[in-house]
Amino acid sequence: MNMLNRSAGKARKITYWIATLWLSLGMLSTGIVQLIKIKEEVDVTLHLGYPIYLLTIIGIWKILGVVTVLIPKFALLKEWAYAGFFFAMSGAIFSHIASCDPVKEIFPPLLLLVLTVISWYFRPAERTLVTANR
């Protein structure tokens, strides 16, 4: 049974790191694209009805969120970073739906949303928030 627990723990850790690294790559790359205001990103932002300055705000928060999720400790900040990723990606999904965009526009934020949930769910104990009720 101990061997089975060790295997499950190892699989959990591998799942966490794969999801977290892909999430981080996705958030970092889109954050950079938003910060430098690539024409296609500006066009999408305007199409969705948002002001261009929102790209700077979201880009900075995504990059800071990636740093927070990857560095050790700071469990409370990690919770906030995951929540920010969740809100940003679910907001992007609903913005595309409200704009009647095709599914291909919804898939990237949906993938990042799924990676956010997987990374959060499988995070190691030392990266979780310990509450007084535990």
PDB file of C-alpha atoms in Angstrom:
ATOM      1  CA  MET A   1       0.000   0.000   0.000  1.00  0.00           C
ATOM      2  CA  ASN A   2       2.875   2.380   0.766  1.00  0.00           C
ATOM      3  CA  MET A   3       4.232   1.852  -2.762  1.00  0.00           C
ATOM      4  CA  LEU A   4       0.794   2.691  -4.181  1.00  0.00           C
ATOM      5  CA  ASN A   5       0.664   5.940  -2.153  1.00  0.00           C
ATOM      6  CA  ARG A   6       4.145   6.868  -3.378  1.00  0.00           C
ATOM      7  CA  SER A   7       3.118   6.265  -7.008  1.00  0.00           C
ATOM      8  CA  ALA A   8      -0.045   8.327  -6.570  1.00  0.00           C
ATOM      9  CA  GLY A   9       1.971  11.127  -4.963  1.00  0.00           C
ATOM     10  CA  LYS A  10       4.467  11.088  -7.812  1.00  0.00           C
ATOM     11  CA  ALA A  11       1.690  11.133 -10.453  1.00  0.00           C
ATOM     12  CA  ARG A  12       0.050  14.034  -8.623  1.00  0.00           C
ATOM     13  CA  LYS A  13       3.320  15.979  -8.594  1.00  0.00           C
ATOM     14  CA  ILE A  14       3.955  15.312 -12.288  1.00  0.00           C
ATOM     15  CA  THR A  15       0.396  16.383 -13.164  1.00  0.00           C
ATOM     16  CA  TYR A  16       0.861  19.580 -11.141  1.00  0.00           C
ATOM     17  CA  TRP A  17       4.140  20.532 -12.810  1.00  0.00           C
ATOM     18  CA  ILE A  18       2.989  19.748 -16.356  1.00  0.00           C
ATOM     19  CA  ALA A  19      -0.208  21.799 -15.899  1.00  0.00           C
ATOM     20  CA  THR A  20       1.629  24.601 -14.080  1.00  0.00           C
ATOM     21  CA  LEU A  21       4.397  24.909 -16.654  1.00  0.00           C
ATOM     22  CA  TRP A  22       1.924  24.962 -19.570  1.00  0.00           C
ATOM     23  CA  LEU A  23      -0.273  27.441 -17.690  1.00  0.00           C
ATOM     24  CA  SER A  24       2.739  29.634 -16.947  1.00  0.00           C
ATOM     25  CA  LEU A  25       3.910  29.529 -20.563  1.00  0.00           C
ATOM     26  CA  GLY A  26       0.433  30.453 -21.798  1.00  0.00           C
ATOM     27  CA  MET A  27      -0.076  33.268 -19.300  1.00  0.00           C
ATOM     28  CA  LEU A  28       3.439  34.646 -19.772  1.00  0.00           C
ATOM     29  CA  SER A  29       3.246  34.638 -23.569  1.00  0.00           C
ATOM     30  CA  THR A  30      -0.222  36.220 -23.682  1.00  0.00           C
ATOM     31  CA  GLY A  31       0.794  38.712 -20.992  1.00  0.00           C
ATOM     32  CA  ILE A  32       3.779  39.806 -23.078  1.00  0.00           C
ATOM     33  CA  VAL A  33       1.629  40.033 -26.232  1.00  0.00           C
ATOM     34  CA  GLN A  34      -0.821  42.212 -24.306  1.00  0.00           C
ATOM     35  CA  LEU A  35       1.903  44.434 -22.883  1.00  0.00           C
ATOM     36  CA  ILE A  36       3.496  45.114 -26.243  1.00  0.00           C
ATOM     37  CA  LYS A  37       0.043  45.526 -27.808  1.00  0.00           C
ATOM     38  CA  ILE A  38       0.426  43.324 -30.882  1.00  0.00           C
ATOM     39  CA  LYS A  39      -2.012  44.528 -33.575  1.00  0.00           C
ATOM     40  CA  GLU A  40      -4.095  41.328 -33.531  1.00  0.00           C
ATOM     41  CA  GLU A  41      -4.490  41.581 -29.748  1.00  0.00           C
ATOM     42  CA  VAL A  42      -5.546  45.221 -30.020  1.00  0.00           C
ATOM     43  CA  ASP A  43      -8.081  44.292 -32.716  1.00  0.00           C
ATOM     44  CA  VAL A  44      -9.583  41.526 -30.542  1.00  0.00           C
ATOM     45  CA  THR A  45      -9.748  43.819 -27.523  1.00  0.00           C
ATOM     46  CA  LEU A  46     -11.577  46.491 -29.507  1.00  0.00           C
ATOM     47  CA  HIS A  47     -13.870  43.871 -31.058  1.00  0.00           C
ATOM     48  CA  LEU A  48     -14.842  42.700 -27.559  1.00  0.00           C
ATOM     49  CA  GLY A  49     -15.609  46.293 -26.591  1.00  0.00           C
ATOM     50  CA  TYR A  50     -12.782  46.861 -24.112  1.00  0.00           C
ATOM     51  CA  PRO A  51     -10.418  49.861 -23.927  1.00  0.00           C
ATOM     52  CA  ILE A  52      -6.831  49.337 -25.069  1.00  0.00           C
ATOM     53  CA  TYR A  53      -5.372  50.285 -21.670  1.00  0.00           C
ATOM     54  CA  LEU A  54      -6.901  47.083 -20.290  1.00  0.00           C
ATOM     55  CA  LEU A  55      -4.196  45.159 -22.194  1.00  0.00           C
ATOM     56  CA  THR A  56      -1.492  46.764 -20.046  1.00  0.00           C
ATOM     57  CA  ILE A  57      -3.318  46.001 -16.814  1.00  0.00           C
ATOM     58  CA  ILE A  58      -4.063  42.376 -17.683  1.00  0.00           C
ATOM     59  CA  GLY A  59      -0.596  41.822 -19.167  1.00  0.00           C
ATOM     60  CA  ILE A  60       1.139  43.018 -16.003  1.00  0.00           C
ATOM     61  CA  TRP A  61      -1.144  40.969 -13.736  1.00  0.00           C
ATOM     62  CA  LYS A  62      -0.630  37.824 -15.811  1.00  0.00           C
ATOM     63  CA  ILE A  63       3.162  38.122 -15.611  1.00  0.00           C
ATOM     64  CA  LEU A  64       3.051  38.819 -11.865  1.00  0.00           C
ATOM     65  CA  GLY A  65       0.675  35.864 -11.461  1.00  0.00           C
ATOM     66  CA  VAL A  66       3.101  33.538 -13.246  1.00  0.00           C
ATOM     67  CA  VAL A  67       5.949  34.623 -10.979  1.00  0.00           C
ATOM     68  CA  THR A  68       3.741  34.099  -7.924  1.00  0.00           C
ATOM     69  CA  VAL A  69       2.585  30.633  -8.966  1.00  0.00           C
ATOM     70  CA  LEU A  70       6.119  29.449  -9.764  1.00  0.00           C
ATOM     71  CA  ILE A  71       8.049  30.713  -6.742  1.00  0.00           C
ATOM     72  CA  PRO A  72       7.944  28.757  -3.475  1.00  0.00           C
ATOM     73  CA  LYS A  73       5.961  29.924  -0.438  1.00  0.00           C
ATOM     74  CA  PHE A  74       3.494  32.833  -0.412  1.00  0.00           C
ATOM     75  CA  ALA A  75       0.441  30.521  -0.363  1.00  0.00           C
ATOM     76  CA  LEU A  76      -2.052  33.380   0.042  1.00  0.00           C
ATOM     77  CA  LEU A  77      -0.627  35.214  -2.976  1.00  0.00           C
ATOM     78  CA  LYS A  78      -0.815  31.965  -4.958  1.00  0.00           C
ATOM     79  CA  GLU A  79      -4.528  31.696  -4.157  1.00  0.00           C
ATOM     80  CA  TRP A  80      -5.010  35.243  -5.423  1.00  0.00           C
ATOM     81  CA  ALA A  81      -2.994  34.495  -8.584  1.00  0.00           C
ATOM     82  CA  TYR A  82      -5.056  31.398  -9.341  1.00  0.00           C
ATOM     83  CA  ALA A  83      -8.259  33.362  -8.704  1.00  0.00           C
ATOM     84  CA  GLY A  84      -7.043  36.124 -11.027  1.00  0.00           C
ATOM     85  CA  PHE A  85      -6.244  33.606 -13.765  1.00  0.00           C
ATOM     86  CA  PHE A  86      -9.671  32.019 -13.286  1.00  0.00           C
ATOM     87  CA  PHE A  87     -11.525  35.333 -13.475  1.00  0.00           C
ATOM     88  CA  ALA A  88      -9.501  36.593 -16.451  1.00  0.00           C
ATOM     89  CA  MET A  89      -9.989  33.405 -18.472  1.00  0.00           C
ATOM     90  CA  SER A  90     -13.661  32.921 -17.622  1.00  0.00           C
ATOM     91  CA  GLY A  91     -14.201  36.603 -18.464  1.00  0.00           C
ATOM     92  CA  ALA A  92     -12.447  36.111 -21.806  1.00  0.00           C
ATOM     93  CA  ILE A  93     -14.612  33.073 -22.573  1.00  0.00           C
ATOM     94  CA  PHE A  94     -17.845  34.905 -21.800  1.00  0.00           C
ATOM     95  CA  SER A  95     -16.693  37.994 -23.701  1.00  0.00           C
ATOM     96  CA  HIS A  96     -16.125  35.889 -26.823  1.00  0.00           C
ATOM     97  CA  ILE A  97     -19.480  34.145 -26.373  1.00  0.00           C
ATOM     98  CA  ALA A  98     -21.281  37.480 -25.903  1.00  0.00           C
ATOM     99  CA  SER A  99     -19.609  38.755 -29.086  1.00  0.00           C
ATOM    100  CA  CYS A 100     -20.818  35.649 -30.991  1.00  0.00           C
ATOM    101  CA  ASP A 101     -17.236  34.680 -31.801  1.00  0.00           C
ATOM    102  CA  PRO A 102     -16.515  31.235 -33.249  1.00  0.00           C
ATOM    103  CA  VAL A 103     -15.395  28.391 -30.989  1.00  0.00           C
ATOM    104  CA  LYS A 104     -11.801  28.755 -32.209  1.00  0.00           C
ATOM    105  CA  GLU A 105     -11.675  32.085 -30.328  1.00  0.00           C
ATOM    106  CA  ILE A 106     -13.008  30.482 -27.141  1.00  0.00           C
ATOM    107  CA  PHE A 107     -10.610  27.521 -27.104  1.00  0.00           C
ATOM    108  CA  PRO A 108      -7.385  29.332 -25.975  1.00  0.00           C
ATOM    109  CA  PRO A 109      -8.873  30.936 -22.831  1.00  0.00           C
ATOM    110  CA  LEU A 110     -10.790  27.691 -22.146  1.00  0.00           C
ATOM    111  CA  LEU A 111      -7.538  25.714 -22.265  1.00  0.00           C
ATOM    112  CA  LEU A 112      -5.875  28.198 -19.887  1.00  0.00           C
ATOM    113  CA  LEU A 113      -8.895  28.001 -17.576  1.00  0.00           C
ATOM    114  CA  VAL A 114      -8.670  24.190 -17.472  1.00  0.00           C
ATOM    115  CA  LEU A 115      -4.905  24.369 -16.817  1.00  0.00           C
ATOM    116  CA  THR A 116      -5.566  26.875 -14.014  1.00  0.00           C
ATOM    117  CA  VAL A 117      -7.998  24.508 -12.304  1.00  0.00           C
ATOM    118  CA  ILE A 118      -5.721  21.467 -12.755  1.00  0.00           C
ATOM    119  CA  SER A 119      -2.655  23.335 -11.445  1.00  0.00           C
ATOM    120  CA  TRP A 120      -4.595  24.669  -8.457  1.00  0.00           C
ATOM    121  CA  TYR A 121      -6.170  21.296  -7.632  1.00  0.00           C
ATOM    122  CA  PHE A 122      -2.937  19.281  -7.849  1.00  0.00           C
ATOM    123  CA  ARG A 123      -0.644  21.822  -6.142  1.00  0.00           C
ATOM    124  CA  PRO A 124       1.599  20.311  -3.439  1.00  0.00           C
ATOM    125  CA  ALA A 125       0.702  20.722   0.224  1.00  0.00           C
ATOM    126  CA  GLU A 126       3.528  23.209   0.763  1.00  0.00           C
ATOM    127  CA  ARG A 127       1.924  25.470  -1.876  1.00  0.00           C
ATOM    128  CA  THR A 128      -1.541  25.456  -0.309  1.00  0.00           C
ATOM    129  CA  LEU A 129      -3.078  27.873   2.100  1.00  0.00           C
ATOM    130  CA  VAL A 130      -3.390  26.473   5.613  1.00  0.00           C
ATOM    131  CA  THR A 131      -6.504  27.726   7.358  1.00  0.00           C
ATOM    132  CA  ALA A 132      -7.195  27.855  11.091  1.00  0.00           C
ATOM    133  CA  ASN A 133      -9.928  25.214  10.744  1.00  0.00           C
ATOM    134  CA  ARG A 134      -7.600  22.439   9.550  1.00  0.00           C
TER     135      ARG A 134
END
